[in-house]
Each structure stands twice: as C-alpha cells, then as structure tokens.
Coordinates of C-alpha atoms in Angstrom, one line a residue:
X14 CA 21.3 85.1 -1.6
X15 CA 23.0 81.6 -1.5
X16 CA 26.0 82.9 -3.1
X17 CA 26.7 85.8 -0.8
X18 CA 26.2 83.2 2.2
X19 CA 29.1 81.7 1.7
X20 CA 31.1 85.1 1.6
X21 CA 29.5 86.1 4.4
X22 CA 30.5 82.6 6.4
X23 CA 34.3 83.6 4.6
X24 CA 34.2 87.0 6.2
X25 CA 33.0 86.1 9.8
X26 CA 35.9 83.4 9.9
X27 CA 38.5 85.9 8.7
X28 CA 37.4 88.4 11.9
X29 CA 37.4 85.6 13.9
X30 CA 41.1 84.4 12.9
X31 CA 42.2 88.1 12.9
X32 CA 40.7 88.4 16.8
X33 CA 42.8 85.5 17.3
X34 CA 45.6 85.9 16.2
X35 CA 45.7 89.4 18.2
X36 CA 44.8 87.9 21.1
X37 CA 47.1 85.4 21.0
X38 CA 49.9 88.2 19.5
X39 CA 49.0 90.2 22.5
X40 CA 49.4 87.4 25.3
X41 CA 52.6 86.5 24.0
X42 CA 53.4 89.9 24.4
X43 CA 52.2 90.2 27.6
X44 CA 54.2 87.3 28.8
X45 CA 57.2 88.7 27.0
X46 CA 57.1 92.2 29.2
X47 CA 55.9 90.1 32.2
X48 CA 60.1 89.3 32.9
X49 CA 61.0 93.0 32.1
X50 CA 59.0 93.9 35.3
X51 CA 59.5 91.5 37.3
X52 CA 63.4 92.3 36.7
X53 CA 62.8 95.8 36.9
X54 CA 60.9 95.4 40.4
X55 CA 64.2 93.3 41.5
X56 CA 66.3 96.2 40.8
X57 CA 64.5 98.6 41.8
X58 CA 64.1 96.9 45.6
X59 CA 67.8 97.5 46.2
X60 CA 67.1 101.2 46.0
X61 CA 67.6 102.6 49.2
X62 CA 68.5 106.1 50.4
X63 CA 69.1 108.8 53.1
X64 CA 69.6 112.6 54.1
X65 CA 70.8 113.5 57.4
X66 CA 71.3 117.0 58.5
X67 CA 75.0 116.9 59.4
X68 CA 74.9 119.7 62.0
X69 CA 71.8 118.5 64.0
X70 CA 71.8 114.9 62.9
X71 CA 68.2 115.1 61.7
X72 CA 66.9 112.6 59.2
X73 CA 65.5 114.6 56.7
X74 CA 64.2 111.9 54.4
X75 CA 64.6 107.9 54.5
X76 CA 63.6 105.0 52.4
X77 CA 64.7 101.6 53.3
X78 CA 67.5 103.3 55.2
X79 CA 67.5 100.5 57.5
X80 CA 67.5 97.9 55.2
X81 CA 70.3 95.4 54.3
X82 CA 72.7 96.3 51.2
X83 CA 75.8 95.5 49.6
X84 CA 78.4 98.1 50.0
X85 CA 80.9 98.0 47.1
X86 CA 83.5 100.3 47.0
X87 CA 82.2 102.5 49.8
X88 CA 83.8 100.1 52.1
X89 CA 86.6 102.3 50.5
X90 CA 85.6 104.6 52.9
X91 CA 85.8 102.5 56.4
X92 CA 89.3 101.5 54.9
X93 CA 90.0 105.2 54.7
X94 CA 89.4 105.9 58.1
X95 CA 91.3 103.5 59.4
X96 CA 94.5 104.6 57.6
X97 CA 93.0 108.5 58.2
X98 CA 93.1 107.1 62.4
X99 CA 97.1 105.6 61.8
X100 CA 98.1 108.7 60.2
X101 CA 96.8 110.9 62.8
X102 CA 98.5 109.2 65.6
X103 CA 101.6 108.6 64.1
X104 CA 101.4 104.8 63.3
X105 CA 102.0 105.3 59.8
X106 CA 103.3 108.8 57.9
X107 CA 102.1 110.1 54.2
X108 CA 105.4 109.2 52.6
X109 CA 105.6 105.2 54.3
X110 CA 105.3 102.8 51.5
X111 CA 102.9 100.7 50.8
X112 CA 104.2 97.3 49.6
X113 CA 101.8 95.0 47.5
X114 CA 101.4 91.4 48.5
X115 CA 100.5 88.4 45.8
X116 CA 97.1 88.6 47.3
X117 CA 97.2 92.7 47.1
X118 CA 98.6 92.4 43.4
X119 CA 96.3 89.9 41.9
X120 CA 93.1 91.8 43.1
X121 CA 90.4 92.6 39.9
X122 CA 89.8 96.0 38.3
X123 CA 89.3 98.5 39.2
X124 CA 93.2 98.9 40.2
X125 CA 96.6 100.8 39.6
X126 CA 98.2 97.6 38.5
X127 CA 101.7 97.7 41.1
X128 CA 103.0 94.1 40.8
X129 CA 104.0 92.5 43.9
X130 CA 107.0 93.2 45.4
X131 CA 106.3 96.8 43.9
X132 CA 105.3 99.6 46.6
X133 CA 103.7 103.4 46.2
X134 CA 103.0 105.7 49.6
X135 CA 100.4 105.8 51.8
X136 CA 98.9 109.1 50.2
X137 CA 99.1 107.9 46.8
X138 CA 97.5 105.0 48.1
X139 CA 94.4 107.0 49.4
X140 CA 94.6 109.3 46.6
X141 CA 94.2 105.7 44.0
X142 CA 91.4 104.8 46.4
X143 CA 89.5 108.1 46.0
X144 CA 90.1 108.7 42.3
X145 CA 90.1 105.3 40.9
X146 CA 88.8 103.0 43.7
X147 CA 91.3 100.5 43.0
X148 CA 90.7 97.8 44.7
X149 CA 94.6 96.6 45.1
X150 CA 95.8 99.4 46.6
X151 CA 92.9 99.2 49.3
X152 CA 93.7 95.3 50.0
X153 CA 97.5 96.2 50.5
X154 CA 96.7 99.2 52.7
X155 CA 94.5 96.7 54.5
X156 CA 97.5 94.2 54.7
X157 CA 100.0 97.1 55.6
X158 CA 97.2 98.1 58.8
X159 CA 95.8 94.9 59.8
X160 CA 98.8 92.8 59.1
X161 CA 96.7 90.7 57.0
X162 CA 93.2 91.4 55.3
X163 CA 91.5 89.1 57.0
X164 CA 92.4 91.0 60.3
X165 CA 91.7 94.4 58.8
X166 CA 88.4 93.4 58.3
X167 CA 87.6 92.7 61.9
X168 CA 89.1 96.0 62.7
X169 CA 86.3 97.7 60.0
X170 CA 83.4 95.6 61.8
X171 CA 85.0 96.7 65.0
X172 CA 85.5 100.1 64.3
X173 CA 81.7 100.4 62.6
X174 CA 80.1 99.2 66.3
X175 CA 82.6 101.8 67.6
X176 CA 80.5 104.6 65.5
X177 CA 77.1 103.2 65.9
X178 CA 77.1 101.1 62.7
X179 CA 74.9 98.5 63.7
X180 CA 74.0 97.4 60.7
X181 CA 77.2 97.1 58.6
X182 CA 79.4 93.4 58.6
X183 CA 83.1 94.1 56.4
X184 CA 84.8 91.6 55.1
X185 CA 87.1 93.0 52.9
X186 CA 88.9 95.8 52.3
X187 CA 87.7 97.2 48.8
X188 CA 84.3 95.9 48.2
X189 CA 84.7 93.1 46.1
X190 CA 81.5 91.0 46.2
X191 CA 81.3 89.0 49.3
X192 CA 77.9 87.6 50.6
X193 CA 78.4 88.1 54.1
X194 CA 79.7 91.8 53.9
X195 CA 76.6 94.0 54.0
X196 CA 75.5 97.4 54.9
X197 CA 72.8 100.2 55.1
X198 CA 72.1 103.7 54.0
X199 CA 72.3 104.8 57.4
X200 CA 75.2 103.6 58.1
X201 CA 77.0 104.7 55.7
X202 CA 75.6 108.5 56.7
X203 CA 77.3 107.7 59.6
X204 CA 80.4 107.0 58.3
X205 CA 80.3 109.8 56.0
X206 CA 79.7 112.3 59.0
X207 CA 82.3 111.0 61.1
X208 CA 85.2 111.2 58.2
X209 CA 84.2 114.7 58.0
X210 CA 84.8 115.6 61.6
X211 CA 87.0 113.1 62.9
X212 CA 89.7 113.7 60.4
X213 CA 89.3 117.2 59.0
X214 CA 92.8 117.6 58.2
X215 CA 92.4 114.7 55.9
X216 CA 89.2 115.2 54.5
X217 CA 90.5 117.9 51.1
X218 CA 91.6 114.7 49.6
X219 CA 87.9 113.2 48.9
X220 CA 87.3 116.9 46.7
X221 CA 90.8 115.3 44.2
X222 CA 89.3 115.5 40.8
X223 CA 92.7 114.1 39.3
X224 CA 96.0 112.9 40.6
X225 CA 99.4 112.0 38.8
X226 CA 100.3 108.4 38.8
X227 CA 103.7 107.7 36.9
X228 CA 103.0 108.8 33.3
X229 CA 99.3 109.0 33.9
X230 CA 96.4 110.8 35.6
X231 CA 93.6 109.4 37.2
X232 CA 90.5 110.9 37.1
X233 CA 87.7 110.5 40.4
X234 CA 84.8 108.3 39.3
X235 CA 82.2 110.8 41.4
X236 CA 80.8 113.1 38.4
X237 CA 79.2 115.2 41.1
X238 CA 82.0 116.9 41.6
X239 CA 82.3 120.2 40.2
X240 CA 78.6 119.3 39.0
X241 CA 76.5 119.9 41.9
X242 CA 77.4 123.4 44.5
X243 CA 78.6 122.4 47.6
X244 CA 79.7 118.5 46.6
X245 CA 83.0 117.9 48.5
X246 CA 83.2 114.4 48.1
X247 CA 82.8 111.2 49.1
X248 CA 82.7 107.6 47.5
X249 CA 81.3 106.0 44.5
X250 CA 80.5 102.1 44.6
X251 CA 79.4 99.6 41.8
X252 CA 78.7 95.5 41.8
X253 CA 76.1 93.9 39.8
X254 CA 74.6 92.9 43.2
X255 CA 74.5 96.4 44.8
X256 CA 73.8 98.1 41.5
X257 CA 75.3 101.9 41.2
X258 CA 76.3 103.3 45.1
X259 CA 76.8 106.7 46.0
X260 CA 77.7 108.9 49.3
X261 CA 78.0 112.4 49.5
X262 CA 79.3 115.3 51.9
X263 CA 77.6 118.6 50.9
X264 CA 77.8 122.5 52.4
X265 CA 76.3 125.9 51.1
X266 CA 77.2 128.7 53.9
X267 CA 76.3 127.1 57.4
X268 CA 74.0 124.6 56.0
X269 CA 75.6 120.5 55.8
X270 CA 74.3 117.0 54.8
X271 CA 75.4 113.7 53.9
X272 CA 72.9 112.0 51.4
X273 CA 73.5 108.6 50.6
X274 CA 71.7 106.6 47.5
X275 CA 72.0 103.1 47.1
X276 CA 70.8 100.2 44.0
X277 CA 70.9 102.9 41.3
X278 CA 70.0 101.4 38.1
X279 CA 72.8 103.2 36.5
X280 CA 75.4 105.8 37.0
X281 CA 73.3 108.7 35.3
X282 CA 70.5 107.7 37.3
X283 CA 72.1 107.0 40.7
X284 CA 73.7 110.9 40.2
X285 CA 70.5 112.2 39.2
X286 CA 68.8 111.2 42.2
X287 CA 71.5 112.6 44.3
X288 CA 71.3 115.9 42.7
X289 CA 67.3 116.0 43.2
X290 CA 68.0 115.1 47.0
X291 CA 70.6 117.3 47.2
X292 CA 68.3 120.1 45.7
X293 CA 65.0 119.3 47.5
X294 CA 66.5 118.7 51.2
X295 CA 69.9 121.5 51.7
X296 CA 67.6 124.2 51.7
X297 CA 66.0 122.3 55.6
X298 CA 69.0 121.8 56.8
X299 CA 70.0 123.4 59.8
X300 CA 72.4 126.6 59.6
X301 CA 73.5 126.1 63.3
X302 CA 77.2 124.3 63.5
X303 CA 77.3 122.4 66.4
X304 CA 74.8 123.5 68.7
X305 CA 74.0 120.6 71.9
X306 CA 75.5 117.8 68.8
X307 CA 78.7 118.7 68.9
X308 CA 80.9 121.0 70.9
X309 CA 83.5 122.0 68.5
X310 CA 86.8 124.1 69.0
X311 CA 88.9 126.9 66.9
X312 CA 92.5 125.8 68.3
X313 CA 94.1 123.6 66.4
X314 CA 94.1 119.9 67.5
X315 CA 96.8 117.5 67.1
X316 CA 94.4 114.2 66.8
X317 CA 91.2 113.8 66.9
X318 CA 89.2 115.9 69.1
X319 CA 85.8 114.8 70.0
X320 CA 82.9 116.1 72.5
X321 CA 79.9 115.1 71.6
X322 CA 76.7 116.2 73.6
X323 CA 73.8 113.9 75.1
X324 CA 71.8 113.4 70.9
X325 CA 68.6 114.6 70.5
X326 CA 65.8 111.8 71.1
X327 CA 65.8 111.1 67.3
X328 CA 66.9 108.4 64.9
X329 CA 70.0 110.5 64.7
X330 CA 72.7 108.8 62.5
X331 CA 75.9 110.5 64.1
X332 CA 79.2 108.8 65.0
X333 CA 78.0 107.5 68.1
X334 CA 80.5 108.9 70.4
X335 CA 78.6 110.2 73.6
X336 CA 80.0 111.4 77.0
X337 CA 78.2 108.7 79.1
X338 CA 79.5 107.4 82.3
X339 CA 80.6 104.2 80.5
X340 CA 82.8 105.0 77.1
X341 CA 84.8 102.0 77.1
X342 CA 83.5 100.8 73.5
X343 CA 82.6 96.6 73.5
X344 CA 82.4 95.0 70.0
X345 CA 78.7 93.5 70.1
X346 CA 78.3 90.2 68.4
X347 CA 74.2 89.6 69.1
X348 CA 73.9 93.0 67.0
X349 CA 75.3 91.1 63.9
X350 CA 74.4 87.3 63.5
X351 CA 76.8 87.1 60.8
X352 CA 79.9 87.7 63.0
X353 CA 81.6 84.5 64.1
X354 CA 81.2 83.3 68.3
X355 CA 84.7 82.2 67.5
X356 CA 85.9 86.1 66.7
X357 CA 88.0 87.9 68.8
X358 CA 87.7 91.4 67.7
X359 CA 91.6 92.6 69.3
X360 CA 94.2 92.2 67.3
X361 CA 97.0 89.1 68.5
X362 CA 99.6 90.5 71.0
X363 CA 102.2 90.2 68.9
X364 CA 105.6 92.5 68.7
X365 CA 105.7 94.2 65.3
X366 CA 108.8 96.3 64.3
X367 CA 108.2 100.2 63.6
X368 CA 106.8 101.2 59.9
X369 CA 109.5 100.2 57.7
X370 CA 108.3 98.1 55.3
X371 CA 110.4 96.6 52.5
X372 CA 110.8 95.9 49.2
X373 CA 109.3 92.4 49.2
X374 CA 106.6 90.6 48.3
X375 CA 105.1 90.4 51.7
X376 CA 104.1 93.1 53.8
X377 CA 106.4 93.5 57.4
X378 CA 104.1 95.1 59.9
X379 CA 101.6 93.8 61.9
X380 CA 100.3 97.5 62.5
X381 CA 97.2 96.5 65.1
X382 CA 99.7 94.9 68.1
X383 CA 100.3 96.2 71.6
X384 CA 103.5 97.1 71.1
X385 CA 102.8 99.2 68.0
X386 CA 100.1 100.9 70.6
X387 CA 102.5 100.9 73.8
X388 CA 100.0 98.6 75.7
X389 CA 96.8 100.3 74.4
X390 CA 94.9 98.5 71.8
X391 CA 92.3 100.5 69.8
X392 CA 89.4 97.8 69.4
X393 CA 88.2 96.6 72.7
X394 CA 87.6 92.5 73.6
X395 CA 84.2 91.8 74.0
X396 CA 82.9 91.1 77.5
X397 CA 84.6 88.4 79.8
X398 CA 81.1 86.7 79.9
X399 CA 80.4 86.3 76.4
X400 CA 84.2 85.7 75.4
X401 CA 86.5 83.2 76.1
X402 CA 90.0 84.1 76.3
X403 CA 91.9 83.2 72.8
X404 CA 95.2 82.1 73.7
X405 CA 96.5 84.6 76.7
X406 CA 95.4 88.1 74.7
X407 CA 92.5 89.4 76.9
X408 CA 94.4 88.8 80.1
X409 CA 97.4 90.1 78.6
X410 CA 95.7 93.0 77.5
X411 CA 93.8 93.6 80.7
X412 CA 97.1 93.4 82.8
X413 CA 98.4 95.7 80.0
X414 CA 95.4 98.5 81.2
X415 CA 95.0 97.8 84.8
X416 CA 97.1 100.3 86.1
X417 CA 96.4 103.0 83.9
X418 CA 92.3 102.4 84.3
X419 CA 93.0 102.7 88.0
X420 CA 95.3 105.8 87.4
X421 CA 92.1 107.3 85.3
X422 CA 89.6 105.9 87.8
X423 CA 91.6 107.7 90.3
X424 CA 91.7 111.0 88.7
X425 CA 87.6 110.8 88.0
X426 CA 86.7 110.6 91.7
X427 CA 89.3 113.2 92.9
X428 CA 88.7 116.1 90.1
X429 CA 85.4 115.9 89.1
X430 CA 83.0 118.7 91.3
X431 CA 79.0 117.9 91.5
X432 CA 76.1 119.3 90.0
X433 CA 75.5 121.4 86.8
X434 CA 78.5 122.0 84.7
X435 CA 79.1 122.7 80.8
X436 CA 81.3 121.4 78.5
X437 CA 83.1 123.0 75.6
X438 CA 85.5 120.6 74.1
X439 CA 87.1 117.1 74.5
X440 CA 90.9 116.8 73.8
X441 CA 93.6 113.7 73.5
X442 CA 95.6 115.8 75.5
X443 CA 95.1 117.1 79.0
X444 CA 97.3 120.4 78.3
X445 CA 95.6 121.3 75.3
X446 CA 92.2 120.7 77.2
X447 CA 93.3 123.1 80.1
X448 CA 94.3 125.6 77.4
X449 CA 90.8 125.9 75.7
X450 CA 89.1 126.3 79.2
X451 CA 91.7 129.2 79.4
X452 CA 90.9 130.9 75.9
X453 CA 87.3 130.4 76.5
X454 CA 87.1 132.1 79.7
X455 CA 88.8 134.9 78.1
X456 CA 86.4 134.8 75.4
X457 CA 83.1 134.8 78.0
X458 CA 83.4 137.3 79.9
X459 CA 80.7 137.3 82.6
X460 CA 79.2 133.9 81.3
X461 CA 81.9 131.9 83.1
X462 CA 83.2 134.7 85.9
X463 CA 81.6 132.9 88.8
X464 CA 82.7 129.2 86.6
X465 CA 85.6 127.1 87.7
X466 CA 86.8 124.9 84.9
X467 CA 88.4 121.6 85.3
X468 CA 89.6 118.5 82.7
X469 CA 87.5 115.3 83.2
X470 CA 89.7 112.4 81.7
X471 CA 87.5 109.1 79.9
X472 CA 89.0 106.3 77.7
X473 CA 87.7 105.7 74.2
X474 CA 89.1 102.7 72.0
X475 CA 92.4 102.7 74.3
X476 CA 93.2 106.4 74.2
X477 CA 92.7 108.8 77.3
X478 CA 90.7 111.7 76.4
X479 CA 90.3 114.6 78.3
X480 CA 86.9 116.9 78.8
X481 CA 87.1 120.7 79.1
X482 CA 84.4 122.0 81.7
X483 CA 83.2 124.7 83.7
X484 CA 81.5 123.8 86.8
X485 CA 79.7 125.9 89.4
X486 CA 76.4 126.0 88.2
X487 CA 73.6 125.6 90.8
X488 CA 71.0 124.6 88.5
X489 CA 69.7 122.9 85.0
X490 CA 68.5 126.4 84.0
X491 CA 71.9 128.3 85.3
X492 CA 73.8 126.0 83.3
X493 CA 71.6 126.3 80.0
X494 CA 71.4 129.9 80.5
X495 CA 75.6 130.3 80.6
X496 CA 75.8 127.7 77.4
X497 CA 73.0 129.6 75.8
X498 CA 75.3 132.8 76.3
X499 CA 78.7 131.3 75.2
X500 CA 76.5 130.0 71.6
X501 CA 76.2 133.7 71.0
X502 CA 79.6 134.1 70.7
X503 CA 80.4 131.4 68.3
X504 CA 81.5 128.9 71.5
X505 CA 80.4 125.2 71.1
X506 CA 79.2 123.9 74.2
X507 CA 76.5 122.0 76.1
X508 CA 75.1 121.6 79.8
X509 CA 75.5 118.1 81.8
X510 CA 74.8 117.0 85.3
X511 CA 78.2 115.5 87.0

C-alpha cells in the first residue's frame, strides 16, 4: 500500500501535466486562429453586391449596395463612356490616335507597354481597356479627352452626378489605388445600365474575348464570358484594397440585369457568386422592354437618344435622366464631401485645335473646351450661389448659352399644347423627332387618329434634345388608355401632363 502511493501521486501529476499542457496547446491555438478571423471578417466587410432588373429598374437583391467601395478598374468603365459620348458626337473618330504622355507611359501593370511618344487608335485603346484593363492606355485616353487626367477626372465625377451616381468620387482614369476615389454597388449598376442604352452601337465591344495587338493577342480578364448564358460583358476590377470587382450586363429572350459583386476574396469566388446571382435572380426579371422606364425607338439614331419616363417610386438605379421641367444638370458638391469647394466642374475656356494629335510626347488637345463644343459645354457650372466665378469661365459660358436658352425657352411656351399628352421618343435632332411621330402614327392606327403630335425641345449637359409627343388627350385615363394601346404594338411610350 505505501509503495503504490507513490505511483498513484506519479500518475495523478502526469494527468494533471497532460490537461495542462492541452489547455495550454489549445489556447495558443485559439489565439493563433483568433487573427485568421478577424482577417477574414475584414475581407469579408468589403463584400457588397447588387441586381437590378434592367428593364423595370427594380432592385432585385441588395447588400451593402449603398455602402462605400473602392472601384478599381471599373472606373474603366466611366472612362469608357466618356470616349463612347466623344465618338458619338464626332469629337474624336475610331481610327484618331491616341498619343501616350510620360505620365500615360510610366503607369503600372496592368498595361500594353506603348512608350511615350508612341500612339495606338482610339478603338484599340478601348479594345486594351476591355481585354486587358491596361491602365496606360486608360490614363492617355483620359489625357487625349480631358486634356489632362486631372481634368478627366472631374469630368467622370461630373458626369456620374449627371447619371444619378451619388455616391461615386473618380480620381483617376484607370483605377489605380487612390483614397479619395470611391464608389458603390449601386452605382456602378447604374453605370452599367446606362452604357448599355446610351451607347448601343458601342456596346459589342465589352462581349471581345480577344483582340490582336502587334504580334500578340490579348485575352479579356472576365471568365464569364462564354461561361455563363446571356453574359455580354462588362468590367473586371482588382486592388488589394477593393479585393476582386465584378460588373455584369446579362439577357436571356426579353429578360435583362446588371448584377454587380464587389470585395470578392478571389477571382474564383467573386465569379462564382456572380453566376449564383445570375442564376437565382434572371428568372424575376421583368420580360417587358421598356414599358413607363424607357420609351425606346426602332429608327436608327445618330447619337444618343434618350426618353425616359417619370421612374417608378422605387430605389430604382437607372441613369437618372428624367423629362422634368428642369433638365439642366448642376454638378452637386454637398452630395460628395470629398469634392473640393475650390472645383469648378467646366472645363477652362480654352481654344483647342481639331483632333490631330501628334507624334510627341505630349498629348495636343484639350478635348473638353468651348470651342471643341461650339459654345456648348457638356458638364454644367454649379449654381451661381454656391460658386464663385474662376477666372471669367461661368460668365463666359453663360453669355456663350444666353441666346440659345432664350431661343429654346421661346420655342417651349409657343409649341407646347396643355393637358394629357404621351410621349414616344426623345431625339438630338428635331427632324428625326418629327419623323418618329410620323412612323408612329402610321403604325397606330386609331390610337393616335384624334392625336396631334408635336416636338418639345429641353437641354441636357449642353445639347438640345427634342421630345416626340402626341397631344389631345382630355384625360389621365384617355392618355393611359392610348399608351396602353400603342404597348400592344411593340411602341415604347408613356403618359405626362404638359
């Protein structure tokens, strides 16, 4: 009995060191996975994400949609639209060439590598933006646009507000990590939808799964592609601060969305999570094209053509272009505390020579000027009262617009007849406008025989639009009834009180 005490004693101590030494094994474990999480959790809350119905504008699923992110290389895609808006009216052609500053040249990867001096064309420029995302050729379209980047960038913010991005600050042209450049999903829904039907003569080139460059071909970075039905684009992003970014444009038959994913952990998972959105949310999309969103037209339109109806009381996140009785858009500094009181949002009134750009190591053009726009410059000064003037531009520009605002607000109070009337299109042109009222009165019938259409004109950004209307409708109810009637045969269109 006194000899096995002692073993006993032995044995009781070993458990007790064992119990130890787990404990103590399993707390430095513990503190060991402790980082892990809490590194995983900060990844994980830059996740954000978004489906909108692109038809309707209908949010069909949000998280953190509203929520502050950093874009990456989708600010590709504001850059895009900005050279998609020069093309289409003429400032710049496919084949102008692109020349690549010092600053454009010595831009990191991604890039194409043109030294400066060196110069590709504008299409090979959006091409390289779309495939690769190269960052160089986005800073030198920037330069060639903006007539520096610096510039360019307050055109992007500018433009955003213009669109209803009220949450987005550029300050670049590529992406390339800058604190004070910031996004959301939303936003960049927006800007998806709008690239889509602002510019559909441009839009093929987001669907490029390749293009030739010199002796070699450049592959697009978005593995959705050709993956995923319906996938016709858009952009890709990546910093380490964003984490992995992704936008995309997708149709099956009637149905469209734009889903946007944002802080992916990784490539594989970012387009994994697209694909499940993709998959869960196309089938509630809406199959109606148009309908009281957007009044679209068959006959071909020489620039942008854009008639959007009164949105549906929903968090709708459409280009925010509606026929209100005020269009003129004003840049908006108190939505964005990190825009400057100092910034004038115009571009300087300074001549710039036509696009011809040589082969030097500076670009030539100074695109945004009111010469280059003939008096009309697209990005509107903020309001006299919150703006003072920066060296002679805003009176210059307002002496520039004076006569042709009191030529348009002439032709509002002498052709525009009261009550009820419906609209079915909204052209750049006046002539073109007059000749869609003409094909679809043809195309009515009785809807419109007792109608009498008319062109209303409005400004947007500079340029004169012109509505296409039918008035003579007694009533609210009339009006829906004859709208209601032209839907059935395929004609965009919605009612509005003069």
């Amino acid at each position: 009995m006194r000899q096995a005490l002692p073993g006993k004693v032995l044995k009781s101590a070993i458990s007790i060191k064992s119990f130890m030494v787990f404990t103590l094994a399993a707390a430095i474990g513990m503190a060991s996975v402790a980082p892990v999480s809490a590194a995983k959790a900060t990844r994980d809350s830059r996740y954000a994400a978004i489906v909108v119905d692109a038809n309707t504008g209908e949010t069909l699923h949000s998280s953190s949609a509203d929520s502050r992110r950093y874009p990456a290389s989708l600010t590709k895609m504001m850059t895009l639209y900005l050279t998609f808006e020069a093309l289409s009216k003429g400032r710049i052609q496919k084949d102008s060439k692109v020349v690549f500053s010092k600053n454009a040249a010595a831009e990191p990867p991604t890039k194409i590598g043109v030294k400066a001096g060196g110069s590709i064309s504008v299409e090979a420029a959006i091409l390289s933006l779309i495939t690769r995302s190269a960052n160089d050729a986005s800073t030198a379209l920037g330069e060639m646009i903006g007539g520096s980047e610096e510039n360019f960038a307050r055109m992007m913010t500018a433009k955003a507000r213009s669109l209803g991005m009220k949450g987005t600050v550029f300050r670049n042209a590529n992406g390339l990590p800058n604190t004070a450049q910031f996004t959301t999903a939303r936003d960049m829904a927006k800007l998806g939808i709008a690239l889509r039907e602002h510019f559909p003569q441009y839009y093929s080139y987001f669907s490029t799964r390749s293009f030739a460059f010199g002796r070699q071909r450049i592959a697009n970075h978005n593995r959705l592609l050709g993956r995923i039905k319906g996938v016709d684009g858009i952009k890709t992003g990546y910093t380490r601060a964003s984490g992995f970014n992704l936008v995309s444009s997708v149709q099956d038959g009637n149905r469209r969305i734009v889903a946007v994913v944002l802080g992916g952990t990784s490539g594989a998972s970012r387009d994994n999570k697209m694909a499940e959105l993709i998959k869960t949310y196309m089938p509630q999309a809406s199959k109606r094209g148009g309908g009281d969103l957007i009044a679209k037209t068959d006959t071909p339109m020489p620039a942008v053509a854009v008639a959007k109806a009164q949105l549906p009381k929903r968090n709708a996140p459409t280009p925010d272009m509606r026929p209100e009785a005020e269009e003129i858009v004003v840049a908006d500094a108190s939505a964005d505390e990190a825009v400057e009181s100092d910034e004038v949002v115009v571009a300087a009134a300074v001549p710039a020579p036509k696009p011809v750009i040589a082969r030097t190591s500076e670009p030539k053009i100074a695109m945004a000027s009111t010469e280059r726009f003939g008096g009309k410059i697209p990005f509107q000064i903020r309001k006299a009262k919150d703006r003072a003037p920066a060296e002679g531009v805003e009176q210059a520009y307002a002496e520039e617009r004076a006569p042709a605002v009191q030529a348009l607000d002439q032709m509002k109070t002498a052709s525009v007849p009261s009550g009820w009337a419906i609209q079915v299109a909204s052209s750049p042109s006046d002539g073109e406008a007059r000749a869609i009222l003409d094909k679809t009165a043809k195309q009515a019938g009785a809807a419109l025989a007792k109608a009498s259409p008319f062109t209303v004109p409005f400004e947007k950004g500079g340029v004169t639009y012109f509505r296409a209307r039918f008035a003579g409708f007694e009533s609210k109810d009339s009006a829906w009834n004859a709208c209601n009637a032209l839907k059935k045969k395929k004609i965009a269109c919605y009612a509005i009180a003069q």
